Amino acid sequence: DAIVVLGAAQYDGRPSPVLKARLDHALALYERGISSRMIMTGGVGVGDTVSEAEVGRRYAIRAGVDAENILVEGSGLNSEQSMVAVRRLMERHGLETAVLVSDPFHMLRLRLLAAALGVRAYSSPTPYSPIERGSADEWRHVARESLILPSLVVGRLFRGVRGAEASAN
């Protein structure tokens, strides 16, 4: 039902190379007819005056996407916040499925977040990421994901157990 572009840095209203790669991939999916609806995510970073989501929206409009086909979620400052807000946005608009667009190293966490939130999601990692495979930069991101994933899974499981205990009482 929607192509969801996960935010990344923007510079004075222009997408960073990472965000541009994600947007270009999402636009290719849009042009292939994967979905006519796009959801842009990403909040306002420290010192910024515009959200990553708004930068994505403007970029997509300049590329020919009709503004009414773009939903903006500009409050999330991390992946979990963005995905929670995306789920709410999808519910408000009657959307059930999403194609998640981000960098390859980010996909597992996004799919786990989507599943935990009840979003039926498919992943489409950008093949054009400026974060080169096998580079020190990629390994830094993979290491970060390796630290975040266990805490995400344990946190979700713990909240689920606590929620079940609360409903049993």
Tab-separated table of N, CA and C in Angstrom:
chain	number	residue	atom	x	y	z
A	1	ASP	N	0.805	-1.207	0.000
A	1	ASP	CA	0.000	0.000	0.000
A	1	ASP	C	0.847	1.270	0.000
A	2	ALA	N	2.090	1.169	0.516
A	2	ALA	CA	2.939	2.363	0.577
A	2	ALA	C	4.409	1.976	0.543
A	3	ILE	N	5.189	2.863	-0.018
A	3	ILE	CA	6.643	2.756	0.016
A	3	ILE	C	7.098	3.670	1.147
A	4	VAL	N	7.746	3.110	2.152
A	4	VAL	CA	8.179	3.881	3.324
A	4	VAL	C	9.684	4.116	3.227
A	5	VAL	N	10.058	5.392	3.178
A	5	VAL	CA	11.467	5.762	3.085
A	5	VAL	C	11.940	6.188	4.472
A	6	LEU	N	12.897	5.436	5.009
A	6	LEU	CA	13.452	5.795	6.312
A	6	LEU	C	14.395	6.966	6.157
A	7	GLY	N	14.267	7.921	7.051
A	7	GLY	CA	15.044	9.151	6.972
A	7	GLY	C	16.533	8.939	7.200
A	8	ALA	N	17.274	9.910	6.764
A	8	ALA	CA	18.720	10.004	6.986
A	8	ALA	C	19.027	11.501	6.934
A	9	ALA	N	20.248	11.854	7.204
A	9	ALA	CA	20.615	13.260	7.310
A	9	ALA	C	20.248	14.061	6.064
A	10	GLN	N	19.993	15.324	6.319
A	10	GLN	CA	19.796	16.291	5.238
A	10	GLN	C	20.624	17.517	5.588
A	11	TYR	N	21.047	18.241	4.565
A	11	TYR	CA	21.907	19.410	4.753
A	11	TYR	C	21.256	20.628	4.121
A	12	ASP	N	20.780	21.522	4.969
A	12	ASP	CA	20.151	22.768	4.490
A	12	ASP	C	19.072	22.501	3.450
A	13	GLY	N	18.246	21.490	3.697
A	13	GLY	CA	17.142	21.196	2.803
A	13	GLY	C	17.483	20.289	1.638
A	14	ARG	N	18.726	19.830	1.572
A	14	ARG	CA	19.136	18.910	0.513
A	14	ARG	C	19.445	17.555	1.130
A	15	PRO	N	19.028	16.473	0.493
A	15	PRO	CA	19.302	15.157	1.065
A	15	PRO	C	20.796	14.842	1.074
A	16	SER	N	21.238	14.215	2.160
A	16	SER	CA	22.614	13.708	2.205
A	16	SER	C	22.741	12.610	1.149
A	17	PRO	N	23.953	12.185	0.835
A	17	PRO	CA	24.100	11.090	-0.134
A	17	PRO	C	23.343	9.822	0.284
A	18	VAL	N	23.297	9.516	1.573
A	18	VAL	CA	22.574	8.328	2.044
A	18	VAL	C	21.078	8.501	1.825
A	19	LEU	N	20.541	9.649	2.197
A	19	LEU	CA	19.108	9.897	1.998
A	19	LEU	C	18.771	9.931	0.512
A	20	LYS	N	19.624	10.549	-0.292
A	20	LYS	CA	19.376	10.603	-1.734
A	20	LYS	C	19.313	9.197	-2.329
A	21	ALA	N	20.204	8.310	-1.906
A	21	ALA	CA	20.191	6.932	-2.416
A	21	ALA	C	18.877	6.246	-2.050
A	22	ARG	N	18.403	6.452	-0.836
A	22	ARG	CA	17.134	5.861	-0.412
A	22	ARG	C	15.976	6.431	-1.229
A	23	LEU	N	15.985	7.731	-1.416
A	23	LEU	CA	14.913	8.376	-2.181
A	23	LEU	C	14.927	7.923	-3.642
A	24	ASP	N	16.103	7.855	-4.237
A	24	ASP	CA	16.189	7.417	-5.639
A	24	ASP	C	15.677	5.985	-5.796
A	25	HIS	N	15.990	5.126	-4.831
A	25	HIS	CA	15.502	3.751	-4.896
A	25	HIS	C	13.979	3.712	-4.738
A	26	ALA	N	13.465	4.494	-3.798
A	26	ALA	CA	12.010	4.558	-3.607
A	26	ALA	C	11.320	5.078	-4.863
A	27	LEU	N	11.913	6.063	-5.508
A	27	LEU	CA	11.336	6.598	-6.749
A	27	LEU	C	11.343	5.550	-7.857
A	28	ALA	N	12.382	4.729	-7.907
A	28	ALA	CA	12.423	3.646	-8.907
A	28	ALA	C	11.303	2.642	-8.632
A	29	LEU	N	11.052	2.331	-7.365
A	29	LEU	CA	9.947	1.430	-7.010
A	29	LEU	C	8.606	2.057	-7.382
A	30	TYR	N	8.470	3.342	-7.129
A	30	TYR	CA	7.249	4.084	-7.463
A	30	TYR	C	7.009	4.048	-8.973
A	31	GLU	N	8.055	4.315	-9.735
A	31	GLU	CA	7.941	4.318	-11.194
A	31	GLU	C	7.617	2.931	-11.747
A	32	ARG	N	8.059	1.877	-11.047
A	32	ARG	CA	7.740	0.499	-11.452
A	32	ARG	C	6.318	0.110	-11.066
A	33	GLY	N	5.623	0.967	-10.351
A	33	GLY	CA	4.242	0.695	-9.969
A	33	GLY	C	4.088	-0.154	-8.725
A	34	ILE	N	5.133	-0.252	-7.912
A	34	ILE	CA	5.047	-1.034	-6.671
A	34	ILE	C	3.966	-0.448	-5.764
A	35	SER	N	3.871	0.857	-5.717
A	35	SER	CA	2.818	1.551	-4.978
A	35	SER	C	2.723	2.975	-5.500
A	36	SER	N	1.521	3.530	-5.399
A	36	SER	CA	1.346	4.928	-5.811
A	36	SER	C	1.449	5.869	-4.610
A	37	ARG	N	1.633	5.287	-3.428
A	37	ARG	CA	1.711	6.088	-2.198
A	37	ARG	C	3.099	5.962	-1.593
A	38	MET	N	3.626	7.081	-1.099
A	38	MET	CA	4.926	7.084	-0.427
A	38	MET	C	4.753	7.685	0.962
A	39	ILE	N	5.530	7.177	1.905
A	39	ILE	CA	5.586	7.753	3.246
A	39	ILE	C	7.036	8.108	3.516
A	40	MET	N	7.278	9.374	3.804
A	40	MET	CA	8.621	9.856	4.124
A	40	MET	C	8.734	9.974	5.639
A	41	THR	N	9.874	9.533	6.191
A	41	THR	CA	10.069	9.611	7.627
A	41	THR	C	11.321	10.410	7.958
A	42	GLY	N	11.419	10.782	9.216
A	42	GLY	CA	12.612	11.459	9.719
A	42	GLY	C	12.278	12.820	10.282
A	43	GLY	N	12.745	13.038	11.483
A	43	GLY	CA	12.452	14.282	12.193
A	43	GLY	C	13.434	15.399	11.891
A	44	VAL	N	13.394	16.392	12.749
A	44	VAL	CA	14.248	17.573	12.635
A	44	VAL	C	15.451	17.368	13.547
A	45	GLY	N	16.628	17.314	12.967
A	45	GLY	CA	17.850	17.132	13.739
A	45	GLY	C	18.290	18.410	14.420
A	46	VAL	N	19.223	18.271	15.332
A	46	VAL	CA	19.758	19.421	16.058
A	46	VAL	C	20.341	20.420	15.057
A	47	GLY	N	19.907	21.653	15.140
A	47	GLY	CA	20.394	22.702	14.258
A	47	GLY	C	19.681	22.778	12.915
A	48	ASP	N	18.782	21.824	12.637
A	48	ASP	CA	18.055	21.837	11.366
A	48	ASP	C	16.786	22.666	11.489
A	49	THR	N	16.310	23.135	10.360
A	49	THR	CA	15.059	23.896	10.345
A	49	THR	C	13.948	23.148	9.622
A	50	VAL	N	14.290	22.032	9.014
A	50	VAL	CA	13.319	21.241	8.268
A	50	VAL	C	13.573	19.761	8.559
A	51	SER	N	12.521	18.966	8.526
A	51	SER	CA	12.673	17.533	8.815
A	51	SER	C	13.231	16.786	7.612
A	52	GLU	N	13.815	15.621	7.909
A	52	GLU	CA	14.286	14.739	6.851
A	52	GLU	C	13.105	14.322	5.975
A	53	ALA	N	11.946	14.091	6.619
A	53	ALA	CA	10.748	13.687	5.875
A	53	ALA	C	10.314	14.767	4.891
A	54	GLU	N	10.365	16.011	5.312
A	54	GLU	CA	9.975	17.114	4.422
A	54	GLU	C	10.951	17.243	3.260
A	55	VAL	N	12.229	17.052	3.521
A	55	VAL	CA	13.229	17.087	2.447
A	55	VAL	C	12.924	15.974	1.448
A	56	GLY	N	12.572	14.791	1.961
A	56	GLY	CA	12.207	13.678	1.089
A	56	GLY	C	10.975	13.982	0.258
A	57	ARG	N	9.982	14.600	0.883
A	57	ARG	CA	8.749	14.965	0.174
A	57	ARG	C	9.061	15.921	-0.982
A	58	ARG	N	9.831	16.944	-0.701
A	58	ARG	CA	10.183	17.929	-1.742
A	58	ARG	C	10.955	17.272	-2.889
A	59	TYR	N	11.875	16.383	-2.537
A	59	TYR	CA	12.680	15.684	-3.542
A	59	TYR	C	11.781	14.844	-4.446
A	60	ALA	N	10.848	14.120	-3.842
A	60	ALA	CA	9.938	13.262	-4.619
A	60	ALA	C	9.021	14.095	-5.511
A	61	ILE	N	8.550	15.208	-5.020
A	61	ILE	CA	7.692	16.080	-5.836
A	61	ILE	C	8.475	16.608	-7.036
A	62	ARG	N	9.718	17.038	-6.815
A	62	ARG	CA	10.551	17.508	-7.937
A	62	ARG	C	10.790	16.391	-8.959
A	63	ALA	N	10.753	15.139	-8.486
A	63	ALA	CA	10.961	14.000	-9.384
A	63	ALA	C	9.666	13.569	-10.078
A	64	GLY	N	8.556	14.234	-9.776
A	64	GLY	CA	7.316	13.955	-10.487
A	64	GLY	C	6.235	13.236	-9.715
A	65	VAL	N	6.447	12.969	-8.432
A	65	VAL	CA	5.412	12.321	-7.620
A	65	VAL	C	4.382	13.373	-7.224
A	66	ASP	N	3.103	13.046	-7.381
A	66	ASP	CA	2.042	13.971	-6.979
A	66	ASP	C	2.064	14.156	-5.467
A	67	ALA	N	1.998	15.402	-5.022
A	67	ALA	CA	2.073	15.712	-3.591
A	67	ALA	C	1.021	14.966	-2.785
A	68	GLU	N	-0.170	14.766	-3.356
A	68	GLU	CA	-1.231	14.085	-2.605
A	68	GLU	C	-0.943	12.600	-2.400
A	69	ASN	N	0.047	12.067	-3.076
A	69	ASN	CA	0.433	10.662	-2.910
A	69	ASN	C	1.553	10.476	-1.894
A	70	ILE	N	1.954	11.556	-1.233
A	70	ILE	CA	3.063	11.493	-0.277
A	70	ILE	C	2.556	11.846	1.112
A	71	LEU	N	2.770	10.927	2.041
A	71	LEU	CA	2.473	11.186	3.447
A	71	LEU	C	3.795	11.470	4.148
A	72	VAL	N	3.754	12.363	5.133
A	72	VAL	CA	4.975	12.777	5.826
A	72	VAL	C	4.856	12.455	7.308
A	73	GLU	N	5.862	11.769	7.813
A	73	GLU	CA	5.977	11.480	9.237
A	73	GLU	C	7.278	12.120	9.687
A	74	GLY	N	7.181	13.324	10.193
A	74	GLY	CA	8.382	14.083	10.511
A	74	GLY	C	8.691	14.211	11.984
A	75	SER	N	8.176	13.304	12.808
A	75	SER	CA	8.424	13.434	14.247
A	75	SER	C	9.474	12.465	14.769
A	76	GLY	N	9.699	11.361	14.097
A	76	GLY	CA	10.614	10.335	14.599
A	76	GLY	C	12.063	10.763	14.534
A	77	LEU	N	12.761	10.553	15.655
A	77	LEU	CA	14.184	10.868	15.707
A	77	LEU	C	15.053	9.620	15.660
A	78	ASN	N	14.398	8.446	15.606
A	78	ASN	CA	15.119	7.193	15.424
A	78	ASN	C	14.180	6.217	14.713
A	79	SER	N	14.696	5.063	14.372
A	79	SER	CA	13.903	4.104	13.587
A	79	SER	C	12.650	3.652	14.316
A	80	GLU	N	12.768	3.378	15.611
A	80	GLU	CA	11.603	2.902	16.350
A	80	GLU	C	10.516	3.978	16.414
A	81	GLN	N	10.890	5.196	16.731
A	81	GLN	CA	9.905	6.285	16.765
A	81	GLN	C	9.258	6.474	15.403
A	82	SER	N	10.057	6.418	14.358
A	82	SER	CA	9.510	6.591	13.007
A	82	SER	C	8.545	5.471	12.655
A	83	MET	N	8.898	4.233	12.984
A	83	MET	CA	8.026	3.111	12.635
A	83	MET	C	6.725	3.128	13.440
A	84	VAL	N	6.773	3.545	14.700
A	84	VAL	CA	5.539	3.681	15.492
A	84	VAL	C	4.632	4.721	14.838
A	85	ALA	N	5.210	5.842	14.441
A	85	ALA	CA	4.425	6.901	13.799
A	85	ALA	C	3.924	6.459	12.424
A	86	VAL	N	4.724	5.685	11.690
A	86	VAL	CA	4.294	5.169	10.384
A	86	VAL	C	3.079	4.264	10.560
A	87	ARG	N	3.126	3.405	11.562
A	87	ARG	CA	1.982	2.511	11.809
A	87	ARG	C	0.714	3.325	12.061
A	88	ARG	N	0.810	4.352	12.883
A	88	ARG	CA	-0.359	5.202	13.156
A	88	ARG	C	-0.851	5.891	11.887
A	89	LEU	N	0.080	6.386	11.100
A	89	LEU	CA	-0.260	7.055	9.838
A	89	LEU	C	-0.933	6.073	8.884
A	90	MET	N	-0.407	4.866	8.810
A	90	MET	CA	-0.999	3.853	7.940
A	90	MET	C	-2.414	3.506	8.401
A	91	GLU	N	-2.608	3.376	9.696
A	91	GLU	CA	-3.950	3.075	10.220
A	91	GLU	C	-4.939	4.172	9.842
A	92	ARG	N	-4.526	5.438	10.005
A	92	ARG	CA	-5.408	6.573	9.679
A	92	ARG	C	-5.808	6.582	8.211
A	93	HIS	N	-4.942	6.073	7.353
A	93	HIS	CA	-5.196	6.105	5.911
A	93	HIS	C	-5.631	4.752	5.350
A	94	GLY	N	-5.886	3.793	6.229
A	94	GLY	CA	-6.360	2.485	5.785
A	94	GLY	C	-5.335	1.681	5.010
A	95	LEU	N	-4.061	1.873	5.303
A	95	LEU	CA	-2.985	1.159	4.611
A	95	LEU	C	-2.544	-0.021	5.461
A	96	GLU	N	-2.312	-1.163	4.822
A	96	GLU	CA	-1.945	-2.371	5.564
A	96	GLU	C	-0.543	-2.881	5.285
A	97	THR	N	-0.030	-2.667	4.083
A	97	THR	CA	1.278	-3.204	3.723
A	97	THR	C	2.240	-2.079	3.374
A	98	ALA	N	3.523	-2.362	3.598
A	98	ALA	CA	4.543	-1.349	3.331
A	98	ALA	C	5.789	-2.002	2.761
A	99	VAL	N	6.423	-1.310	1.836
A	99	VAL	CA	7.746	-1.675	1.353
A	99	VAL	C	8.710	-0.711	2.024
A	100	LEU	N	9.592	-1.249	2.851
A	100	LEU	CA	10.533	-0.429	3.607
A	100	LEU	C	11.803	-0.208	2.804
A	101	VAL	N	12.210	1.049	2.685
A	101	VAL	CA	13.410	1.406	1.922
A	101	VAL	C	14.424	2.033	2.869
A	102	SER	N	15.595	1.414	2.921
A	102	SER	CA	16.709	1.913	3.712
A	102	SER	C	17.967	1.225	3.204
A	103	ASP	N	19.033	1.309	3.986
A	103	ASP	CA	20.275	0.639	3.619
A	103	ASP	C	20.207	-0.834	4.012
A	104	PRO	N	20.967	-1.689	3.338
A	104	PRO	CA	20.893	-3.122	3.608
A	104	PRO	C	21.111	-3.497	5.080
A	105	PHE	N	22.078	-2.881	5.744
A	105	PHE	CA	22.375	-3.233	7.136
A	105	PHE	C	21.233	-2.903	8.089
A	106	HIS	N	20.311	-2.095	7.665
A	106	HIS	CA	19.210	-1.587	8.490
A	106	HIS	C	17.952	-2.455	8.388
A	107	MET	N	17.903	-3.329	7.395
A	107	MET	CA	16.666	-4.037	7.053
A	107	MET	C	16.155	-4.984	8.129
A	108	LEU	N	17.028	-5.767	8.743
A	108	LEU	CA	16.557	-6.723	9.742
A	108	LEU	C	15.850	-6.005	10.886
A	109	ARG	N	16.460	-4.953	11.394
A	109	ARG	CA	15.834	-4.215	12.505
A	109	ARG	C	14.503	-3.613	12.080
A	110	LEU	N	14.436	-3.070	10.882
A	110	LEU	CA	13.179	-2.488	10.408
A	110	LEU	C	12.084	-3.537	10.291
A	111	ARG	N	12.436	-4.703	9.755
A	111	ARG	CA	11.440	-5.782	9.621
A	111	ARG	C	10.959	-6.249	10.986
A	112	LEU	N	11.864	-6.350	11.966
A	112	LEU	CA	11.472	-6.744	13.323
A	112	LEU	C	10.566	-5.688	13.954
A	113	LEU	N	10.910	-4.429	13.778
A	113	LEU	CA	10.072	-3.351	14.301
A	113	LEU	C	8.684	-3.394	13.669
A	114	ALA	N	8.647	-3.531	12.361
A	114	ALA	CA	7.360	-3.577	11.655
A	114	ALA	C	6.517	-4.742	12.152
A	115	ALA	N	7.120	-5.914	12.281
A	115	ALA	CA	6.384	-7.094	12.749
A	115	ALA	C	5.856	-6.869	14.165
A	116	ALA	N	6.682	-6.313	15.032
A	116	ALA	CA	6.260	-6.058	16.410
A	116	ALA	C	5.108	-5.066	16.472
A	117	LEU	N	5.039	-4.185	15.490
A	117	LEU	CA	3.990	-3.162	15.459
A	117	LEU	C	2.769	-3.596	14.658
A	118	GLY	N	2.826	-4.776	14.076
A	118	GLY	CA	1.690	-5.279	13.313
A	118	GLY	C	1.598	-4.741	11.893
A	119	VAL	N	2.706	-4.265	11.365
A	119	VAL	CA	2.741	-3.772	9.982
A	119	VAL	C	3.253	-4.906	9.099
A	120	ARG	N	2.490	-5.271	8.091
A	120	ARG	CA	2.952	-6.283	7.131
A	120	ARG	C	3.923	-5.578	6.184
A	121	ALA	N	5.196	-5.900	6.355
A	121	ALA	CA	6.235	-5.163	5.639
A	121	ALA	C	7.089	-6.072	4.777
A	122	TYR	N	7.566	-5.479	3.707
A	122	TYR	CA	8.515	-6.104	2.796
A	122	TYR	C	9.709	-5.173	2.749
A	123	SER	N	10.885	-5.722	2.539
A	123	SER	CA	12.057	-4.855	2.514
A	123	SER	C	12.605	-4.718	1.111
A	124	SER	N	13.107	-3.534	0.835
A	124	SER	CA	13.756	-3.264	-0.436
A	124	SER	C	14.955	-2.355	-0.156
A	125	PRO	N	16.082	-2.956	0.200
A	125	PRO	CA	17.261	-2.145	0.508
A	125	PRO	C	17.798	-1.460	-0.740
A	126	THR	N	18.278	-0.263	-0.547
A	126	THR	CA	18.811	0.464	-1.691
A	126	THR	C	20.097	-0.182	-2.191
A	127	PRO	N	20.180	-0.418	-3.479
A	127	PRO	CA	21.420	-0.971	-4.036
A	127	PRO	C	22.464	0.118	-4.303
A	128	TYR	N	22.071	1.379	-4.105
A	128	TYR	CA	22.944	2.499	-4.472
A	128	TYR	C	23.575	3.193	-3.274
A	129	SER	N	23.541	2.590	-2.113
A	129	SER	CA	24.017	3.265	-0.914
A	129	SER	C	25.461	3.730	-1.067
A	130	PRO	N	25.739	4.949	-0.654
A	130	PRO	CA	27.120	5.419	-0.682
A	130	PRO	C	27.970	4.758	0.411
A	131	ILE	N	27.299	4.030	1.312
A	131	ILE	CA	28.036	3.281	2.327
A	131	ILE	C	28.498	1.991	1.652
A	132	GLU	N	29.738	1.960	1.247
A	132	GLU	CA	30.268	0.870	0.426
A	132	GLU	C	30.329	-0.437	1.197
A	133	ARG	N	29.951	-1.502	0.501
A	133	ARG	CA	30.027	-2.845	1.104
A	133	ARG	C	31.468	-3.159	1.466
A	134	GLY	N	31.637	-3.666	2.682
A	134	GLY	CA	32.961	-4.059	3.147
A	134	GLY	C	33.817	-2.912	3.648
A	135	SER	N	33.302	-1.681	3.570
A	135	SER	CA	34.081	-0.530	4.026
A	135	SER	C	34.035	-0.436	5.549
A	136	ALA	N	34.939	0.353	6.103
A	136	ALA	CA	34.945	0.581	7.553
A	136	ALA	C	33.635	1.220	7.990
A	137	ASP	N	33.080	2.077	7.143
A	137	ASP	CA	31.807	2.733	7.465
A	137	ASP	C	30.681	1.707	7.560
A	138	GLU	N	30.646	0.751	6.609
A	138	GLU	CA	29.614	-0.279	6.672
A	138	GLU	C	29.782	-1.123	7.933
A	139	TRP	N	31.018	-1.503	8.250
A	139	TRP	CA	31.250	-2.319	9.441
A	139	TRP	C	30.837	-1.583	10.711
A	140	ARG	N	31.027	-0.285	10.743
A	140	ARG	CA	30.591	0.519	11.893
A	140	ARG	C	29.071	0.435	12.034
A	141	HIS	N	28.350	0.550	10.911
A	141	HIS	CA	26.887	0.454	10.939
A	141	HIS	C	26.427	-0.944	11.325
A	142	VAL	N	27.094	-1.974	10.803
A	142	VAL	CA	26.738	-3.353	11.136
A	142	VAL	C	26.972	-3.600	12.624
A	143	ALA	N	28.082	-3.109	13.147
A	143	ALA	CA	28.362	-3.271	14.582
A	143	ALA	C	27.296	-2.568	15.417
A	144	ARG	N	26.896	-1.388	15.009
A	144	ARG	CA	25.846	-0.652	15.722
A	144	ARG	C	24.538	-1.441	15.710
A	145	GLU	N	24.164	-1.970	14.553
A	145	GLU	CA	22.946	-2.780	14.453
A	145	GLU	C	23.053	-4.012	15.340
A	146	SER	N	24.239	-4.606	15.414
A	146	SER	CA	24.448	-5.801	16.228
A	146	SER	C	24.253	-5.513	17.712
A	147	LEU	N	24.506	-4.295	18.111
A	147	LEU	CA	24.281	-3.904	19.509
A	147	LEU	C	22.822	-3.537	19.753
A	148	ILE	N	22.187	-2.920	18.783
A	148	ILE	CA	20.798	-2.467	18.937
A	148	ILE	C	19.819	-3.638	18.866
A	149	LEU	N	20.038	-4.570	17.956
A	149	LEU	CA	19.084	-5.667	17.746
A	149	LEU	C	18.775	-6.470	19.002
A	150	PRO	N	19.781	-6.939	19.739
A	150	PRO	CA	19.438	-7.718	20.940
A	150	PRO	C	18.621	-6.923	21.953
A	151	SER	N	18.947	-5.652	22.138
A	151	SER	CA	18.182	-4.855	23.092
A	151	SER	C	16.763	-4.625	22.586
A	152	LEU	N	16.596	-4.504	21.288
A	152	LEU	CA	15.259	-4.346	20.711
A	152	LEU	C	14.424	-5.599	20.949
A	153	VAL	N	15.001	-6.741	20.642
A	153	VAL	CA	14.267	-7.995	20.789
A	153	VAL	C	13.937	-8.257	22.255
A	154	VAL	N	14.917	-8.136	23.138
A	154	VAL	CA	14.683	-8.370	24.560
A	154	VAL	C	13.674	-7.360	25.097
A	155	GLY	N	13.812	-6.108	24.719
A	155	GLY	CA	12.872	-5.080	25.170
A	155	GLY	C	11.455	-5.371	24.730
A	156	ARG	N	11.279	-5.777	23.490
A	156	ARG	CA	9.948	-6.110	22.978
A	156	ARG	C	9.377	-7.329	23.692
A	157	LEU	N	10.224	-8.347	23.888
A	157	LEU	CA	9.765	-9.546	24.589
A	157	LEU	C	9.368	-9.209	26.021
A	158	PHE	N	10.188	-8.403	26.695
A	158	PHE	CA	9.915	-8.040	28.083
A	158	PHE	C	8.622	-7.247	28.188
A	159	ARG	N	8.434	-6.294	27.282
A	159	ARG	CA	7.186	-5.506	27.299
A	159	ARG	C	5.994	-6.404	27.020
A	160	GLY	N	6.167	-7.399	26.132
A	160	GLY	CA	5.084	-8.331	25.839
A	160	GLY	C	4.718	-9.169	27.046
A	161	VAL	N	5.723	-9.637	27.792
A	161	VAL	CA	5.477	-10.422	28.999
A	161	VAL	C	4.801	-9.568	30.048
A	162	ARG	N	5.284	-8.357	30.245
A	162	ARG	CA	4.676	-7.450	31.225
A	162	ARG	C	3.243	-7.141	30.842
A	163	GLY	N	2.989	-6.938	29.536
A	163	GLY	CA	1.637	-6.655	29.077
A	163	GLY	C	0.703	-7.832	29.312
A	164	ALA	N	1.198	-9.054	29.082
A	164	ALA	CA	0.397	-10.248	29.309
A	164	ALA	C	0.113	-10.426	30.803
A	165	GLU	N	1.126	-10.129	31.650
A	165	GLU	CA	0.927	-10.238	33.098
A	165	GLU	C	-0.114	-9.230	33.570
A	166	ALA	N	-0.059	-8.025	33.032
A	166	ALA	CA	-0.998	-6.989	33.437
A	166	ALA	C	-2.428	-7.362	33.034
A	167	SER	N	-2.599	-7.941	31.845
A	167	SER	CA	-3.944	-8.283	31.409
A	167	SER	C	-4.480	-9.504	32.150
A	168	ALA	N	-3.570	-10.332	32.697
A	168	ALA	CA	-4.008	-11.518	33.450
A	168	ALA	C	-4.494	-11.142	34.853
A	169	ASN	N	-4.046	-10.003	35.359
A	169	ASN	CA	-4.421	-9.586	36.716
A	169	ASN	C	-5.716	-8.865	36.766
